[in-house]
Tab-separated table of C-alpha atoms in Angstrom:
chain	number	residue	atom	x	y	z
A	1455	MET	CA	167.498	79.478	42.434
A	1456	HIS	CA	166.036	76.074	41.420
A	1457	ALA	CA	165.857	74.736	45.440
A	1458	TYR	CA	163.356	77.717	46.205
A	1459	LEU	CA	161.372	77.217	43.239
A	1460	TYR	CA	161.128	73.286	44.012
A	1461	LEU	CA	160.443	74.529	47.514
A	1462	LEU	CA	157.237	76.500	46.164
A	1463	ILE	CA	156.316	73.568	44.115
A	1464	ALA	CA	156.623	70.801	47.172
A	1465	VAL	CA	154.413	73.423	49.370
A	1466	ALA	CA	151.763	73.735	46.783
A	1467	PHE	CA	151.527	69.816	46.048
A	1468	GLU	CA	151.319	69.573	50.206
A	1469	THR	CA	148.699	72.270	50.344
A	1470	PHE	CA	146.798	70.529	47.520
A	1471	GLY	CA	147.219	67.185	49.316
A	1472	SER	CA	146.092	68.605	52.590
A	1473	SER	CA	143.137	70.468	51.122
A	1474	CYS	CA	142.241	66.861	49.500
A	1475	LEU	CA	142.756	65.476	53.055
A	1476	GLN	CA	139.873	67.488	54.381
A	1477	ALA	CA	137.930	66.610	51.482
A	1478	SER	CA	137.854	62.964	51.690
A	1479	ARG	CA	136.287	62.727	55.158
A	1480	GLN	CA	138.496	60.532	56.558
A	1481	PHE	CA	139.333	58.677	53.462
A	1482	THR	CA	135.775	57.932	52.515
A	1483	ARG	CA	135.575	59.494	49.131
A	1484	LEU	CA	137.662	58.114	46.311
A	1485	TRP	CA	138.866	61.227	44.113
A	1486	PRO	CA	139.888	63.397	47.107
A	1487	THR	CA	141.766	60.512	48.466
A	1488	LEU	CA	143.705	59.848	45.355
A	1489	GLY	CA	144.363	63.924	45.622
A	1490	VAL	CA	145.868	63.140	49.274
A	1491	ILE	CA	148.090	60.298	47.833
A	1492	PHE	CA	149.070	62.503	44.654
A	1493	GLY	CA	149.924	65.537	46.665
A	1494	PHE	CA	152.126	64.134	49.182
A	1495	ALA	CA	154.023	62.358	46.570
A	1496	GLY	CA	154.578	64.763	44.726
A	1497	ALA	CA	155.240	67.329	47.789
A	1498	PHE	CA	158.206	64.771	49.285
A	1499	TRP	CA	159.425	64.397	45.591
A	1500	PHE	CA	160.075	67.854	45.363
A	1501	PHE	CA	161.041	68.781	48.778
A	1502	ALA	CA	163.672	65.863	48.153
A	1503	LEU	CA	165.126	67.619	45.783
A	1504	VAL	CA	165.313	71.178	47.704
A	1505	LEU	CA	167.152	69.191	50.393
A	1506	LYS	CA	169.938	68.256	47.629
A	1507	THR	CA	170.824	72.395	48.096
A	1508	LEU	CA	169.341	73.327	51.044
A	1509	PRO	CA	170.200	72.660	54.830
A	1510	LEU	CA	167.102	70.254	56.304
A	1511	GLY	CA	166.313	72.875	59.328
A	1512	VAL	CA	165.734	76.040	56.987
A	1513	THR	CA	163.948	74.036	54.600
A	1514	TYR	CA	161.610	72.320	56.875
A	1515	ALA	CA	160.945	75.704	58.873
A	1516	LEU	CA	160.244	77.597	55.287
A	1517	TRP	CA	157.867	74.472	54.059
A	1518	SER	CA	156.097	74.124	57.230
A	1519	GLY	CA	155.584	77.916	57.449
A	1520	ILE	CA	154.835	78.814	54.158
A	1521	GLY	CA	152.438	75.574	53.855
A	1522	MET	CA	150.738	76.115	57.463
A	1523	VAL	CA	149.804	79.543	55.502
A	1524	LEU	CA	148.438	78.240	52.563
A	1525	ILE	CA	146.761	75.540	54.640
A	1526	ALA	CA	144.983	78.268	56.679
A	1527	GLY	CA	144.359	80.454	53.433
A	1528	SER	CA	142.433	77.071	51.904
A	1529	GLY	CA	140.626	76.266	55.169
A	1530	TRP	CA	138.784	79.544	55.060
A	1531	LEU	CA	138.415	79.738	51.312
A	1532	LEU	CA	137.129	76.051	50.828
A	1533	PHE	CA	135.866	74.936	53.754
A	1534	GLY	CA	134.466	78.025	55.155
A	1535	GLN	CA	136.778	77.633	58.462
A	1536	LYS	CA	137.008	80.939	60.373
A	1537	LEU	CA	140.084	82.713	61.923
A	1538	ASP	CA	139.975	84.836	64.890
A	1539	ALA	CA	142.547	87.386	66.148
A	1540	ALA	CA	144.670	85.401	67.746
A	1541	ALA	CA	145.535	83.016	64.952
A	1542	MET	CA	145.712	85.772	62.689
A	1543	ALA	CA	148.615	87.073	64.738
A	1544	GLY	CA	150.241	84.058	64.974
A	1545	ILE	CA	150.187	83.585	61.466
A	1546	GLY	CA	151.461	86.837	60.949
A	1547	LEU	CA	154.611	85.950	63.329
A	1548	ILE	CA	155.010	82.948	61.037
A	1549	VAL	CA	155.120	85.043	57.861
A	1550	ALA	CA	157.727	87.441	59.715
A	1551	GLY	CA	159.682	84.472	60.699
A	1552	ILE	CA	159.678	82.936	57.189
A	1553	VAL	CA	161.107	86.946	56.078
A	1554	VAL	CA	163.615	86.970	58.616
A	1555	ILE	CA	165.077	83.717	57.718
A	1556	ASN	CA	165.194	84.935	53.939
A	1557	LEU	CA	166.555	88.053	54.343
A	1558	PHE	CA	169.105	87.782	56.948
A	1559	SER	CA	170.258	84.199	57.746
A	1560	SER	CA	173.174	82.912	55.758
A	1561	THR	CA	172.257	79.290	56.464
A	1562	ALA	CA	169.377	80.082	53.627
A	1563	ARG	CA	171.995	80.779	51.458
A	1564	HIS	CA	173.131	78.368	48.842
C-alpha cells in the first residue's frame, strides 16, 4: 500500500510543480521558479520509491492519468482555463482507464 501512497504524493508534487511552471511565466518569476524545482524534485523522488514495488508501465500510466486530471483542475481553479465538452469527455475516459487498471489488472497489484 505504501507504493500507492507514494504515487499519490509524487502526483501531488508534480501537480504543484506544473502549476508553478505556469505561474513562473517562463522562469521569469523567482518564487514560482523555485516551486518548479521543488515540485519536480519531490515528484521524481517519490516516483522512484514507487518503482521499487510497481512496474514502470502501469506506474507511469497512473502517474500521467491522475496528474493530467489534477493539472486540468489546477488550470481551471488557479488560472481560469476553460474545458470544453470534448476535454471533459477525454478526462472522463482517462479516469475510467485508471479505474480499469486498478480494479481489473493483475499488473497493478504487488
